[in-house]
Amino acid sequence: MYTQIGAQHGRPPRPAGGFGRPFTGGAKSPRMFRAFRAEVADALTAGLETLDLPTGDLGIEEPPGDVAATLASSVAFRLAEELGSPPPAAAEELADAIDPDPYDYIRAVTTQGPYVNFQTSHAYLQETVEAAQADDYGQLANRDESVVVEHTSANPTGPVHVGRARNPILGDAVANVLDTAGYDVERHYYVNDAGRQMAVFTWAYEKFDESDLAGEPARDRAEYDLVRYYRRGNDFLETADDEAVETAEAEISAILQGLEAGDEATYERVGEVVDTVLGGMQDCLARLPAEFDEFVKETRFMRDGSTDEVADRLKNSDHAVYEEEAWQLELDEYDYEKNLVFLRSDGTSLYTTRDLAHHEWKFDNFDRAVTVLGEDHKLQAGQLQATLDILGNDPDRLDSVIYSYVNLPEGKMSTREGTGVMLDDLLDEAIDRAREEVEDRLGDRVRDDDLDDEDIERIAHQVGIGAVRYDIVAKQPSKGITFEWDRALDFEAQSAPYVQYVHARCCGILDEADSDPDVDSVDVTTLPTPEDGELIDVLARYPAVIEAAADDLQPHRVATYTRELAEAFNAFYRSCPVLDADEATRRSRLALVAATRHTVANALGVLGVEAPDSM
RNA sequence: GGGCACAUAGCUCAGUCUGGACAGAGCGUCGGACUUCUAAUCCGACGGCCGCGGGUUCAAAUCCCGUUGUGCCCGCCA
């Protein structure tokens, strides 16, 4: 029995130790920073034991930028009392008790006031640059653990608007980060094809003709065409006279009953509308690109009997009550005041009932499940998790990533009302603005690389779509976003182009070099400047960033990291000549540039942002 | 009415879970740097009751309590 998961208060459901099992490393896995961190923990523990002091809280942290250390400990604050000496003296005593010699990656242990600082060794820097020569630097070892990431899952009622766009962008990044962290990931889109909305849509599509509709489709694609029927149908239900509405409702109800009864002809009628609209939406999402391994239809769990089976098991549970002719579940043990109805008084299932069958199916086929949901589904997600627990599942196998909606300054976006900015329009506009930028800069290009029209178009796509994605994925999902054109299309620093530009610069230098760097040519003793060192330090942290982002299901951390890496590279670029350096330094710096290129490309890849070879 | 989230520089955001080094960036404003591996870059200046009030602690943007404002949810809808 769990208590924290599913509660309406407190943090979103998440296993205590972060996502998944602790990572144990692996032969192929780059370990530099994480190994260093482990050594620091070990050294601190040993030092404290030597002094007969408690080792429960090591206080390991990353020091501020101007401190010449990669990790530090604030444990001296807590030793002061124990030792009867002020924190700086305690720090001194502890540092003296630590012998860095046995450790591969600890060069020195120093103190600065009350802090014990740990500096990295030559081997740490050397191995970092070597490890980052791999194209897939940052890819962690396979964990033999499968995860299904469900995201987007928008009802197939019409074009994807910006209010929903956070879901595929976030979801794709979550899936990427788990993939990079060594999980076997599948991406699913759950298609709600059994609800009232689709019944209304099917009825409207059959009832109305082209001539009944308001105007031309906004775009030449299926979902823009068909959404006009959906809107017409809803409008009819709101404005027609009572008798006509009653007739319509009977037809809509017949469609729902047909689905419930397993009527093949009804499935086909609804399926035609669903598949057509969904096909168009897929074309839109592919532009991001967000692609799926499987589109899982809700009706599947009605047809295979699993929804009925779930309902039967719930009826037999201790939490079930039959009130007001409907089967309900008491969830007060899980801090939910109201009962959850799982069978209507007419015996038919509800969305949640089908979703329970869906999630048990996920548990049958995957080790873990992650769902990316808008905040309006948070309550339902908690109830789902509680009910999965009642059904005897381990609810910790399911995690939710919740994001706040993107709203317009004037309010919500709605497919039915026809309000909102379409994702297609946003992407078009972003590409157009990026193209203008590229063309504007064409005149004063220092680099003589003759961009042709095809290059310009490629860069415009990479930068335009990249900027939109980055803008969304870089923010914490819990923060609300109000959509404004100028803000969404701001290509200034701290956005995708800033990071992409670093990749293009790396490519430019490597092109110019005419020889590929190789692992054997790296010698970090030929990289003496603080800028060299700082860049290597940032590169070394990348695998740890992936690990943390995967554990906490927070891809925005990877975005924060890309900015830190870009800053470190730009500082390096400013003060460290590569091609004109002496031979040994040139070889090492070329390797460092290649390392940066791989890291930037891979980190952007996790975010779903392309890395241009030139800009 | 109840629950959940959000609030950090004029604007957009990191940092909050796991309390520690003077609260960091970018945009905007002002001032600088391209005969140089790409200036979509870099350097400098200005700019902060970390919503507000209490509490815990050697130490609070971070933890606890209260409060205000905003968003979301509380259906035999999805």
XYZ file of C-alpha atoms (C1' of nucleotides) in Angstrom:
693
model
C 0.000 0.000 0.000
C 1.445 3.304 -0.956
C 0.570 6.662 0.507
C 2.423 9.357 -1.336
C 1.559 8.450 -4.895
C -1.657 9.808 -6.189
C -2.246 12.193 -3.335
C -3.695 15.454 -4.451
C -1.116 17.322 -2.465
C 2.627 16.954 -2.470
C 4.940 16.254 -5.351
C 4.046 14.477 -8.544
C 4.227 10.725 -8.205
C 7.772 9.471 -8.407
C 9.669 6.607 -6.867
C 11.743 7.616 -3.886
C 15.114 7.005 -5.458
C 14.402 8.780 -8.718
C 13.453 7.086 -11.927
C 14.528 3.497 -12.303
C 17.246 1.523 -10.628
C 20.482 3.149 -9.551
C 22.891 3.285 -12.405
C 25.781 0.932 -11.974
C 27.885 2.029 -14.884
C 29.277 -0.292 -17.465
C 32.315 -0.912 -19.559
C 31.276 1.270 -22.448
C 29.755 4.004 -20.380
C 31.639 7.293 -19.968
C 32.194 7.785 -16.293
C 34.534 10.668 -15.696
C 32.502 13.103 -13.614
C 30.424 10.412 -11.983
C 33.534 8.414 -11.106
C 35.167 11.535 -9.708
C 32.095 12.221 -7.617
C 32.205 8.669 -6.289
C 35.887 9.064 -5.441
C 35.184 12.314 -3.618
C 32.477 10.613 -1.573
C 34.829 7.765 -0.793
C 37.697 10.077 0.151
C 35.474 12.171 2.410
C 34.106 9.092 4.116
C 37.590 7.704 4.668
C 38.831 11.043 5.997
C 35.919 11.367 8.385
C 36.383 7.824 9.621
C 40.038 8.528 10.298
C 38.928 11.389 12.534
C 36.189 9.268 14.105
C 33.474 11.545 12.791
C 29.989 10.734 11.423
C 29.774 10.074 7.682
C 26.030 10.433 7.184
C 26.050 13.772 5.404
C 29.008 14.490 3.160
C 27.687 17.828 1.874
C 29.045 17.332 -1.644
C 28.193 20.199 -3.964
C 29.363 21.959 -7.091
C 31.242 25.120 -6.131
C 30.567 28.512 -7.734
C 32.247 29.259 -11.037
C 35.129 31.305 -9.707
C 36.369 28.542 -7.408
C 39.119 26.412 -8.886
C 37.615 23.083 -7.925
C 35.221 20.647 -9.569
C 33.489 19.500 -6.394
C 33.434 20.720 -2.826
C 32.094 19.686 0.564
C 30.431 21.828 3.192
C 30.644 19.085 5.800
C 32.996 21.197 7.945
C 30.051 23.338 9.059
C 28.611 20.322 10.792
C 31.944 19.105 12.175
C 32.673 22.346 13.925
C 30.660 21.479 16.975
C 31.886 17.901 17.029
C 35.531 18.940 16.866
C 35.150 22.016 19.030
C 36.835 24.176 16.430
C 35.467 26.731 13.930
C 34.444 25.445 10.460
C 37.590 26.619 8.621
C 39.790 24.798 11.099
C 37.602 21.713 10.842
C 37.880 21.869 7.059
C 41.645 22.103 7.390
C 41.770 19.098 9.666
C 39.571 17.037 7.343
C 41.563 17.996 4.245
C 44.748 16.931 5.997
C 43.186 13.580 6.795
C 42.439 12.870 3.143
C 45.089 11.272 1.004
C 44.409 11.896 -2.710
C 47.075 9.425 -3.863
C 44.936 6.288 -4.104
C 42.400 8.029 -6.329
C 42.697 8.211 -10.100
C 40.760 11.415 -10.580
C 41.487 13.465 -7.462
C 44.561 15.624 -7.900
C 44.388 17.733 -4.795
C 42.299 18.431 -1.735
C 42.402 22.051 -0.596
C 40.395 24.287 1.672
C 38.917 27.686 1.211
C 37.377 28.953 4.396
C 34.948 26.310 5.639
C 34.902 24.425 2.334
C 36.934 21.406 1.345
C 37.629 21.586 -2.380
C 38.508 18.758 -4.719
C 40.478 19.295 -7.899
C 40.585 16.868 -10.769
C 43.634 15.003 -11.968
C 45.422 14.957 -15.276
C 43.933 11.527 -15.936
C 40.436 12.956 -15.449
C 40.974 15.610 -18.099
C 42.794 13.242 -20.434
C 40.153 10.532 -20.243
C 37.355 13.058 -20.695
C 38.726 14.346 -23.968
C 39.359 10.787 -25.099
C 35.897 9.551 -24.148
C 34.244 12.469 -25.917
C 35.907 11.488 -29.192
C 33.129 8.909 -29.496
C 30.243 9.962 -31.726
C 27.762 8.796 -29.129
C 29.444 10.415 -26.113
C 26.898 10.636 -23.335
C 25.082 7.445 -24.315
C 24.924 5.430 -21.108
C 25.166 1.660 -20.990
C 22.093 -0.431 -21.683
C 20.096 -1.108 -18.530
C 17.937 -3.934 -19.839
C 14.873 -2.057 -18.714
C 12.053 -1.116 -21.035
C 10.009 2.054 -20.770
C 6.952 3.112 -22.703
C 6.638 6.864 -23.008
C 3.130 7.991 -23.839
C 2.801 11.537 -24.991
C 0.642 13.919 -27.006
C -2.389 11.592 -27.248
C -4.505 14.543 -28.355
C -8.031 13.614 -29.353
C -8.216 13.410 -33.131
C -10.618 16.317 -33.513
C -8.559 18.720 -35.597
C -5.273 20.471 -36.284
C -2.630 20.516 -33.571
C -2.569 23.919 -31.948
C 0.173 25.545 -29.908
C -1.679 24.907 -26.651
C -0.980 21.208 -27.192
C 2.468 21.627 -28.686
C 4.234 21.444 -25.381
C 3.243 17.809 -25.117
C 4.993 16.335 -28.184
C 8.050 18.551 -27.660
C 8.383 17.644 -23.990
C 7.400 14.028 -24.580
C 9.860 13.501 -27.376
C 12.645 14.947 -25.215
C 11.685 12.738 -22.256
C 11.801 9.698 -24.523
C 15.153 10.795 -25.959
C 16.707 11.388 -22.585
C 15.617 7.955 -21.326
C 16.903 6.367 -24.504
C 20.265 8.097 -24.030
C 20.338 7.032 -20.398
C 20.259 3.402 -21.514
C 16.596 2.420 -21.344
C 14.789 0.590 -24.128
C 12.215 3.189 -25.072
C 8.998 2.963 -27.042
C 6.936 6.025 -27.889
C 3.177 5.653 -27.837
C 0.290 7.892 -28.807
C -2.940 6.819 -27.116
C -5.849 7.481 -29.425
C -9.108 8.348 -27.679
C -11.362 6.948 -30.347
C -14.157 5.729 -28.096
C -15.409 8.900 -26.475
C -18.310 11.193 -27.081
C -16.169 13.633 -29.025
C -15.459 11.072 -31.719
C -19.086 10.009 -31.821
C -20.116 13.616 -32.357
C -17.455 13.976 -35.033
C -18.555 10.825 -36.846
C -22.200 11.862 -36.721
C -21.350 15.363 -37.998
C -19.145 14.036 -40.778
C -21.962 11.815 -42.012
C -24.754 14.334 -41.544
C -23.312 17.437 -43.162
C -22.158 18.150 -46.682
C -19.423 20.421 -47.903
C -22.091 22.970 -48.722
C -23.173 23.126 -45.053
C -19.733 24.245 -43.931
C -18.555 27.732 -43.169
C -15.568 28.085 -45.476
C -12.528 26.579 -47.091
C -10.054 24.520 -45.035
C -7.286 26.709 -43.627
C -4.701 24.347 -45.045
C -4.723 21.580 -47.602
C -4.586 18.679 -45.230
C -7.083 16.174 -43.879
C -7.479 17.470 -40.326
C -8.031 21.047 -41.514
C -10.690 19.761 -43.892
C -12.522 17.533 -41.434
C -12.386 19.798 -38.405
C -14.954 21.954 -40.186
C -17.496 19.116 -39.771
C -16.628 18.796 -36.112
C -17.145 22.493 -35.522
C -20.344 22.502 -37.578
C -21.658 19.549 -35.571
C -20.927 21.171 -32.233
C -22.441 24.401 -33.405
C -25.584 22.521 -34.464
C -25.906 20.853 -31.073
C -25.709 24.235 -29.378
C -28.024 26.189 -31.633
C -30.548 23.879 -33.319
C -34.070 23.497 -31.976
C -34.750 20.970 -29.236
C -36.293 18.374 -31.472
C -33.411 18.369 -33.930
C -30.890 18.169 -31.098
C -32.774 15.271 -29.583
C -32.633 13.376 -32.868
C -28.950 14.131 -33.223
C -28.227 13.032 -29.662
C -29.982 9.747 -30.363
C -27.742 9.173 -33.366
C -24.633 10.062 -31.366
C -25.735 7.783 -28.571
C -26.274 4.972 -31.059
C -22.674 5.313 -32.192
C -21.408 5.070 -28.605
C -23.634 2.056 -27.939
C -22.403 0.444 -31.136
C -18.808 0.755 -29.994
C -19.661 -0.625 -26.578
C -21.481 -3.584 -28.133
C -18.592 -4.366 -30.426
C -20.505 -3.576 -33.584
C -18.097 -3.905 -36.492
C -19.860 -1.425 -38.764
C -19.727 1.277 -36.098
C -16.018 0.737 -35.592
C -15.522 1.227 -39.288
C -17.527 4.470 -39.413
C -15.685 5.991 -36.454
C -12.384 4.549 -37.618
C -12.599 6.338 -40.929
C -12.877 9.730 -39.268
C -10.272 8.939 -36.612
C -7.698 7.587 -39.044
C -8.142 10.426 -41.508
C -7.804 13.189 -38.941
C -5.010 11.421 -37.099
C -3.128 11.003 -40.358
C -3.092 14.745 -40.857
C -2.061 15.393 -37.265
C 0.797 12.945 -37.713
C 2.001 14.941 -40.711
C 2.053 18.045 -38.537
C 3.863 16.351 -35.648
C 6.378 14.882 -38.079
C 7.515 18.392 -38.847
C 8.898 18.789 -35.307
C 9.719 15.899 -35.749
C 7.859 13.851 -33.162
C 7.370 10.284 -34.269
C 5.731 7.318 -32.629
C 6.375 3.605 -32.531
C 2.720 2.842 -32.006
C -0.682 4.486 -32.027
C -2.677 2.617 -29.433
C -6.417 2.896 -29.814
C -8.703 3.033 -26.841
C -11.269 0.824 -28.595
C -8.714 -1.967 -28.617
C -9.269 -2.457 -24.880
C -13.023 -2.627 -25.364
C -12.809 -5.141 -28.168
C -10.380 -7.503 -26.451
C -12.531 -7.712 -23.309
C -9.863 -6.309 -20.972
C -11.980 -3.302 -19.971
C -14.828 -5.613 -18.863
C -12.335 -7.772 -17.054
C -10.913 -4.766 -15.171
C -14.430 -3.648 -14.230
C -15.224 -7.100 -12.856
C -12.111 -7.117 -10.723
C -12.900 -3.646 -9.421
C -16.420 -4.716 -8.475
C -14.873 -7.391 -6.254
C -12.430 -5.038 -4.572
C -12.888 -3.759 -1.031
C -13.149 -0.219 -2.343
C -16.099 -0.856 -4.658
C -19.589 0.430 -3.885
C -22.779 0.324 -5.886
C -24.530 3.648 -5.426
C -27.171 5.413 -7.455
C -27.174 2.476 -9.857
C -23.536 2.963 -10.819
C -20.400 1.115 -9.782
C -17.997 3.389 -7.969
C -14.706 3.230 -6.172
C -14.033 4.819 -2.798
C -10.608 6.387 -2.909
C -10.563 8.203 0.424
C -7.655 6.013 1.519
C -5.744 7.681 -1.263
C -6.835 11.167 -0.213
C -9.492 11.554 -2.878
C -12.745 12.767 -1.421
C -15.031 11.860 -4.256
C -15.846 8.431 -5.567
C -14.637 7.378 -8.963
C -17.370 5.940 -11.171
C -16.058 3.055 -13.255
C -19.331 1.743 -14.732
C -22.257 3.937 -15.710
C -25.772 3.039 -14.638
C -26.349 1.670 -18.142
C -23.390 -0.639 -17.601
C -21.047 1.018 -20.084
C -17.423 1.841 -19.326
C -15.843 5.262 -18.923
C -12.632 6.688 -20.229
C -10.835 5.921 -16.979
C -11.983 2.295 -16.986
C -10.535 1.802 -20.448
C -7.367 3.628 -19.437
C -6.923 1.168 -16.573
C -6.986 -1.720 -19.025
C -4.592 0.260 -21.200
C -2.146 0.695 -18.342
C -2.276 -2.928 -17.272
C -1.434 -3.734 -20.865
C 1.550 -1.388 -20.583
C 2.650 -3.173 -17.406
C 2.378 -6.515 -19.191
C 4.654 -5.354 -21.971
C 7.072 -2.884 -20.374
C 8.990 -2.565 -17.141
C 7.985 1.063 -16.699
C 5.571 3.600 -18.087
C 5.833 7.363 -18.342
C 2.941 9.583 -19.387
C 3.250 13.227 -20.386
C 0.071 15.060 -19.438
C -1.360 18.553 -19.256
C -2.055 19.824 -15.746
C -5.794 19.493 -16.330
C -5.326 15.712 -16.269
C -3.426 15.655 -13.013
C -6.315 14.587 -10.827
C -7.274 11.836 -13.221
C -3.657 10.619 -13.320
C -3.624 10.336 -9.559
C -6.903 8.438 -9.486
C -5.633 6.133 -12.199
C -2.536 5.377 -10.188
C -4.524 4.741 -7.019
C -6.841 2.395 -8.875
C -3.936 0.533 -10.453
C -2.748 -0.059 -6.914
C -6.157 -1.432 -5.933
C -5.973 -3.769 -8.904
C -2.777 -5.190 -7.462
C -0.220 -3.451 -9.650
C 2.900 -1.712 -8.454
C 1.938 1.914 -9.063
C 5.561 3.031 -8.844
C 6.033 1.610 -12.303
C 4.029 4.526 -13.670
C 5.301 8.100 -13.653
C 3.579 11.239 -14.851
C 5.253 14.289 -16.287
C 2.855 17.188 -15.865
C 3.078 20.447 -17.776
C 1.103 23.671 -17.654
C -0.903 24.727 -20.641
C 0.203 27.216 -23.251
C -2.470 29.880 -23.303
C -3.086 32.914 -25.446
C -3.046 36.343 -23.814
C -6.826 36.355 -24.279
C -7.319 32.869 -22.864
C -7.443 29.201 -23.768
C -7.015 27.657 -27.177
C -9.839 25.418 -28.305
C -10.208 23.209 -31.346
C -13.971 23.209 -31.068
C -14.211 26.981 -30.799
C -11.610 27.411 -33.510
C -9.498 29.661 -31.312
C -5.781 29.223 -31.109
C -2.544 29.377 -33.035
C -1.921 26.329 -35.174
C 1.430 24.598 -34.728
C 1.812 24.505 -38.516
C 1.519 28.291 -38.660
C 4.018 28.768 -35.859
C 6.542 26.492 -37.571
C 6.019 28.211 -40.938
C 6.535 31.608 -39.390
C 9.612 30.445 -37.498
C 11.156 29.068 -40.676
C 10.348 32.275 -42.554
C 11.977 34.432 -39.914
C 15.023 32.170 -39.768
C 15.344 32.359 -43.548
C 15.276 36.154 -43.381
C 18.020 36.050 -40.774
C 20.202 33.783 -42.890
C 19.710 35.972 -45.948
C 20.402 39.161 -44.001
C 23.682 37.769 -42.789
C 24.708 36.461 -46.192
C 26.247 39.820 -47.174
C 28.709 40.154 -44.326
C 29.801 36.554 -44.063
C 33.464 36.207 -43.263
C 33.438 32.606 -44.204
C 33.747 31.809 -47.868
C 31.590 28.719 -48.125
C 29.082 29.725 -50.783
C 25.732 28.804 -49.295
C 23.319 27.874 -52.068
C 19.539 28.040 -51.886
C 19.376 24.527 -50.574
C 21.756 25.371 -47.713
C 19.709 28.437 -46.842
C 16.530 26.408 -46.732
C 18.168 23.711 -44.628
C 19.523 26.232 -42.132
C 16.187 28.059 -41.997
C 14.443 24.798 -41.083
C 17.036 23.749 -38.517
C 17.141 27.124 -36.843
C 13.439 27.955 -37.090
C 12.074 24.681 -35.790
C 14.968 24.350 -33.365
C 14.156 27.728 -31.832
C 10.523 26.772 -31.263
C 11.400 23.444 -29.679
C 14.194 24.811 -27.561
C 12.060 27.630 -26.254
C 9.545 25.105 -24.958
C 11.810 22.296 -23.790
C 14.200 24.617 -21.944
C 11.593 25.697 -19.417
C 10.419 23.757 -16.426
C 7.142 22.126 -17.482
C 5.322 23.342 -14.383
C 5.709 26.977 -15.406
C 2.827 28.434 -17.340
C 3.472 29.858 -20.793
C 1.502 32.639 -22.408
C 1.980 32.476 -26.142
C 3.197 35.624 -27.844
C 4.521 35.576 -31.385
C 7.514 37.798 -30.778
C 8.605 35.850 -27.760
C 8.180 32.458 -29.379
C 10.187 33.593 -32.378
C 12.992 35.340 -30.493
C 16.263 33.988 -31.886
C 18.455 35.965 -29.542
C 21.028 34.483 -27.217
C 20.028 31.798 -24.734
C 17.954 30.224 -27.478
C 18.593 27.363 -29.874
C 20.624 29.319 -32.470
C 23.122 30.342 -29.807
C 23.879 26.691 -29.089
C 23.576 25.615 -32.724
C 26.131 28.241 -33.653
C 28.704 26.539 -31.426
C 28.174 23.338 -33.375
C 28.592 25.184 -36.674
C 31.794 26.801 -35.406
C 33.195 23.427 -34.371
C 32.373 22.029 -37.794
C 34.032 25.045 -39.419
C 37.281 24.510 -37.549
C 37.326 20.766 -38.162
C 36.643 21.306 -41.876
C 39.488 23.751 -42.058
C 41.863 21.344 -40.352
C 41.786 18.834 -43.218
C 42.683 16.017 -40.865
C 40.510 14.188 -38.401
C 41.616 14.284 -34.793
C 42.378 10.887 -33.357
C 42.311 9.685 -29.801
C 46.041 9.036 -29.675
C 46.881 12.631 -30.495
C 45.341 13.993 -27.322
C 47.681 15.203 -24.640
C 45.991 17.475 -22.140
C 49.317 18.760 -20.849
C 49.353 20.772 -24.059
C 46.064 22.434 -23.006
C 47.230 24.707 -20.235
C 44.834 27.651 -20.253
C 41.885 28.065 -17.870
C 39.597 28.138 -20.907
C 40.854 24.730 -22.067
C 40.353 23.363 -18.580
C 36.915 24.829 -18.062
C 35.676 23.452 -21.376
C 36.933 19.975 -20.516
C 35.322 20.265 -17.113
C 31.947 21.030 -18.680
C 32.338 18.220 -21.234
C 33.055 15.773 -18.422
C 29.732 16.521 -16.763
C 27.572 15.642 -19.758
C 26.947 11.955 -18.935
C 26.022 12.948 -15.376
C 23.583 15.526 -16.761
C 21.915 12.837 -18.872
C 21.712 10.543 -15.880
C 20.134 13.189 -13.656
C 17.724 14.364 -16.356
C 16.597 10.756 -16.893
C 16.265 10.012 -13.174
C 14.076 13.044 -12.633
C 12.400 13.043 -16.055
C 13.539 16.635 -16.558
C 14.874 17.252 -20.050
C 15.093 20.991 -19.428
C 18.260 20.286 -17.478
C 19.885 19.198 -20.704
C 18.918 22.549 -22.221
C 20.468 24.407 -19.293
C 23.576 22.324 -19.836
C 23.799 23.189 -23.535
C 24.013 26.860 -22.604
C 26.800 26.228 -20.114
C 28.662 24.215 -22.707
C 28.161 26.903 -25.352
C 29.482 29.557 -22.981
C 32.527 27.468 -22.127
C 33.220 26.858 -25.796
C 32.812 30.500 -26.760
C 35.288 31.491 -24.053
C 37.682 28.849 -25.382
C 37.119 30.031 -28.933
C 37.939 33.603 -27.976
C 41.240 32.956 -26.324
C 42.529 29.622 -27.601
C 43.734 29.431 -31.182
C 43.332 25.952 -32.633
C 44.575 25.837 -36.209
C 47.420 28.275 -35.622
C 48.638 26.706 -32.395
C 51.880 24.774 -32.200
C 51.664 21.241 -33.505
C 51.060 19.373 -30.239
C 48.536 21.905 -28.973
C 46.826 22.002 -32.339
C 46.288 18.253 -32.259
C 44.927 18.301 -28.731
C 42.683 21.278 -29.360
C 41.323 19.736 -32.528
C 40.346 16.757 -30.406
C 38.780 19.116 -27.900
C 36.783 20.790 -30.665
C 35.667 17.386 -31.940
C 34.669 16.473 -28.384
C 32.628 19.656 -28.080
C 31.012 19.029 -31.427
C 29.874 15.541 -30.399
C 28.621 16.748 -27.054
C 26.684 19.702 -28.453
C 25.218 17.570 -31.228
C 24.185 14.831 -28.824
C 22.713 17.183 -26.249
C 20.755 19.043 -28.910
C 19.669 15.670 -30.259
C 18.193 14.785 -26.890
C 16.222 18.026 -27.026
C 15.072 17.218 -30.548
C 16.951 20.197 -31.977
C 19.065 19.755 -35.079
C 22.739 20.685 -35.119
C 23.663 22.580 -38.310
C 27.114 22.073 -39.880
C 27.098 25.690 -40.939
C 24.999 28.737 -40.228
C -15.741 25.852 -0.445
C -11.622 21.972 -1.127
C -7.163 20.224 -3.718
C -2.821 20.999 -6.949
C 0.676 24.157 -9.312
C 3.184 28.890 -10.228
C 5.463 33.819 -8.107
C 13.459 35.268 -8.474
C 16.342 42.214 -12.156
C 11.848 46.527 -16.481
C 10.984 41.569 -19.629
C 12.007 35.965 -20.336
C 14.189 32.366 -17.319
C 18.234 29.004 -14.360
C 18.902 27.809 -9.230
C 14.197 25.110 -5.122
C 13.439 18.022 -4.663
C 19.131 16.866 -1.868
C 19.607 24.250 2.881
C 25.817 26.315 2.527
C 30.904 30.333 -0.897
C 28.719 37.523 -2.555
C 21.276 34.926 -5.907
C 23.179 33.453 -11.854
C 22.084 34.027 -17.316
C 19.858 36.266 -21.624
C 16.797 40.364 -23.643
C 16.385 45.620 -23.152
C 19.540 50.299 -21.866
C 24.569 52.407 -21.978
C 29.914 51.752 -23.478
C 33.566 48.737 -26.039
C 35.752 44.386 -29.610
C 35.521 41.974 -36.517
C 42.965 42.915 -41.884
C 41.936 37.017 -37.020
C 39.547 29.140 -36.609
C 32.017 32.096 -38.723
C 30.331 38.977 -34.813
C 23.597 34.334 -34.788
C 30.002 35.831 -31.039
C 32.688 38.205 -27.057
C 34.030 42.018 -23.015
C 32.334 45.895 -19.527
C 28.509 48.979 -16.863
C 23.684 49.667 -14.902
C 19.822 46.753 -12.773
C 17.399 42.135 -7.034
C 12.692 43.625 0.248
C 14.106 35.783 -4.454
C 5.278 37.889 -3.845
C 4.308 39.177 1.548
C 4.548 37.773 7.090
C 6.241 34.452 10.691
C 9.169 29.986 12.157
C 13.300 26.100 12.117
C 18.843 26.403 11.558
C 25.542 28.126 12.758
C 23.355 29.070 7.653
C 16.899 29.818 3.997
C 15.378 31.766 -2.908
C 15.662 26.498 -1.152
C 12.578 23.356 4.637
C 7.827 24.366 7.883
C 3.284 27.442 9.027
C 0.271 31.419 7.482
C -1.115 34.963 3.688
C -1.874 37.477 -1.256
C -2.130 37.177 -6.585
C -2.481 34.014 -11.052
C -3.463 29.277 -13.575
C -5.558 24.286 -13.421
C -8.838 20.645 -11.279
C -13.016 18.896 -8.107
C -18.815 15.189 -14.287
C -22.449 8.371 -14.751
C -17.095 14.142 -20.140
C -12.513 12.998 -22.376
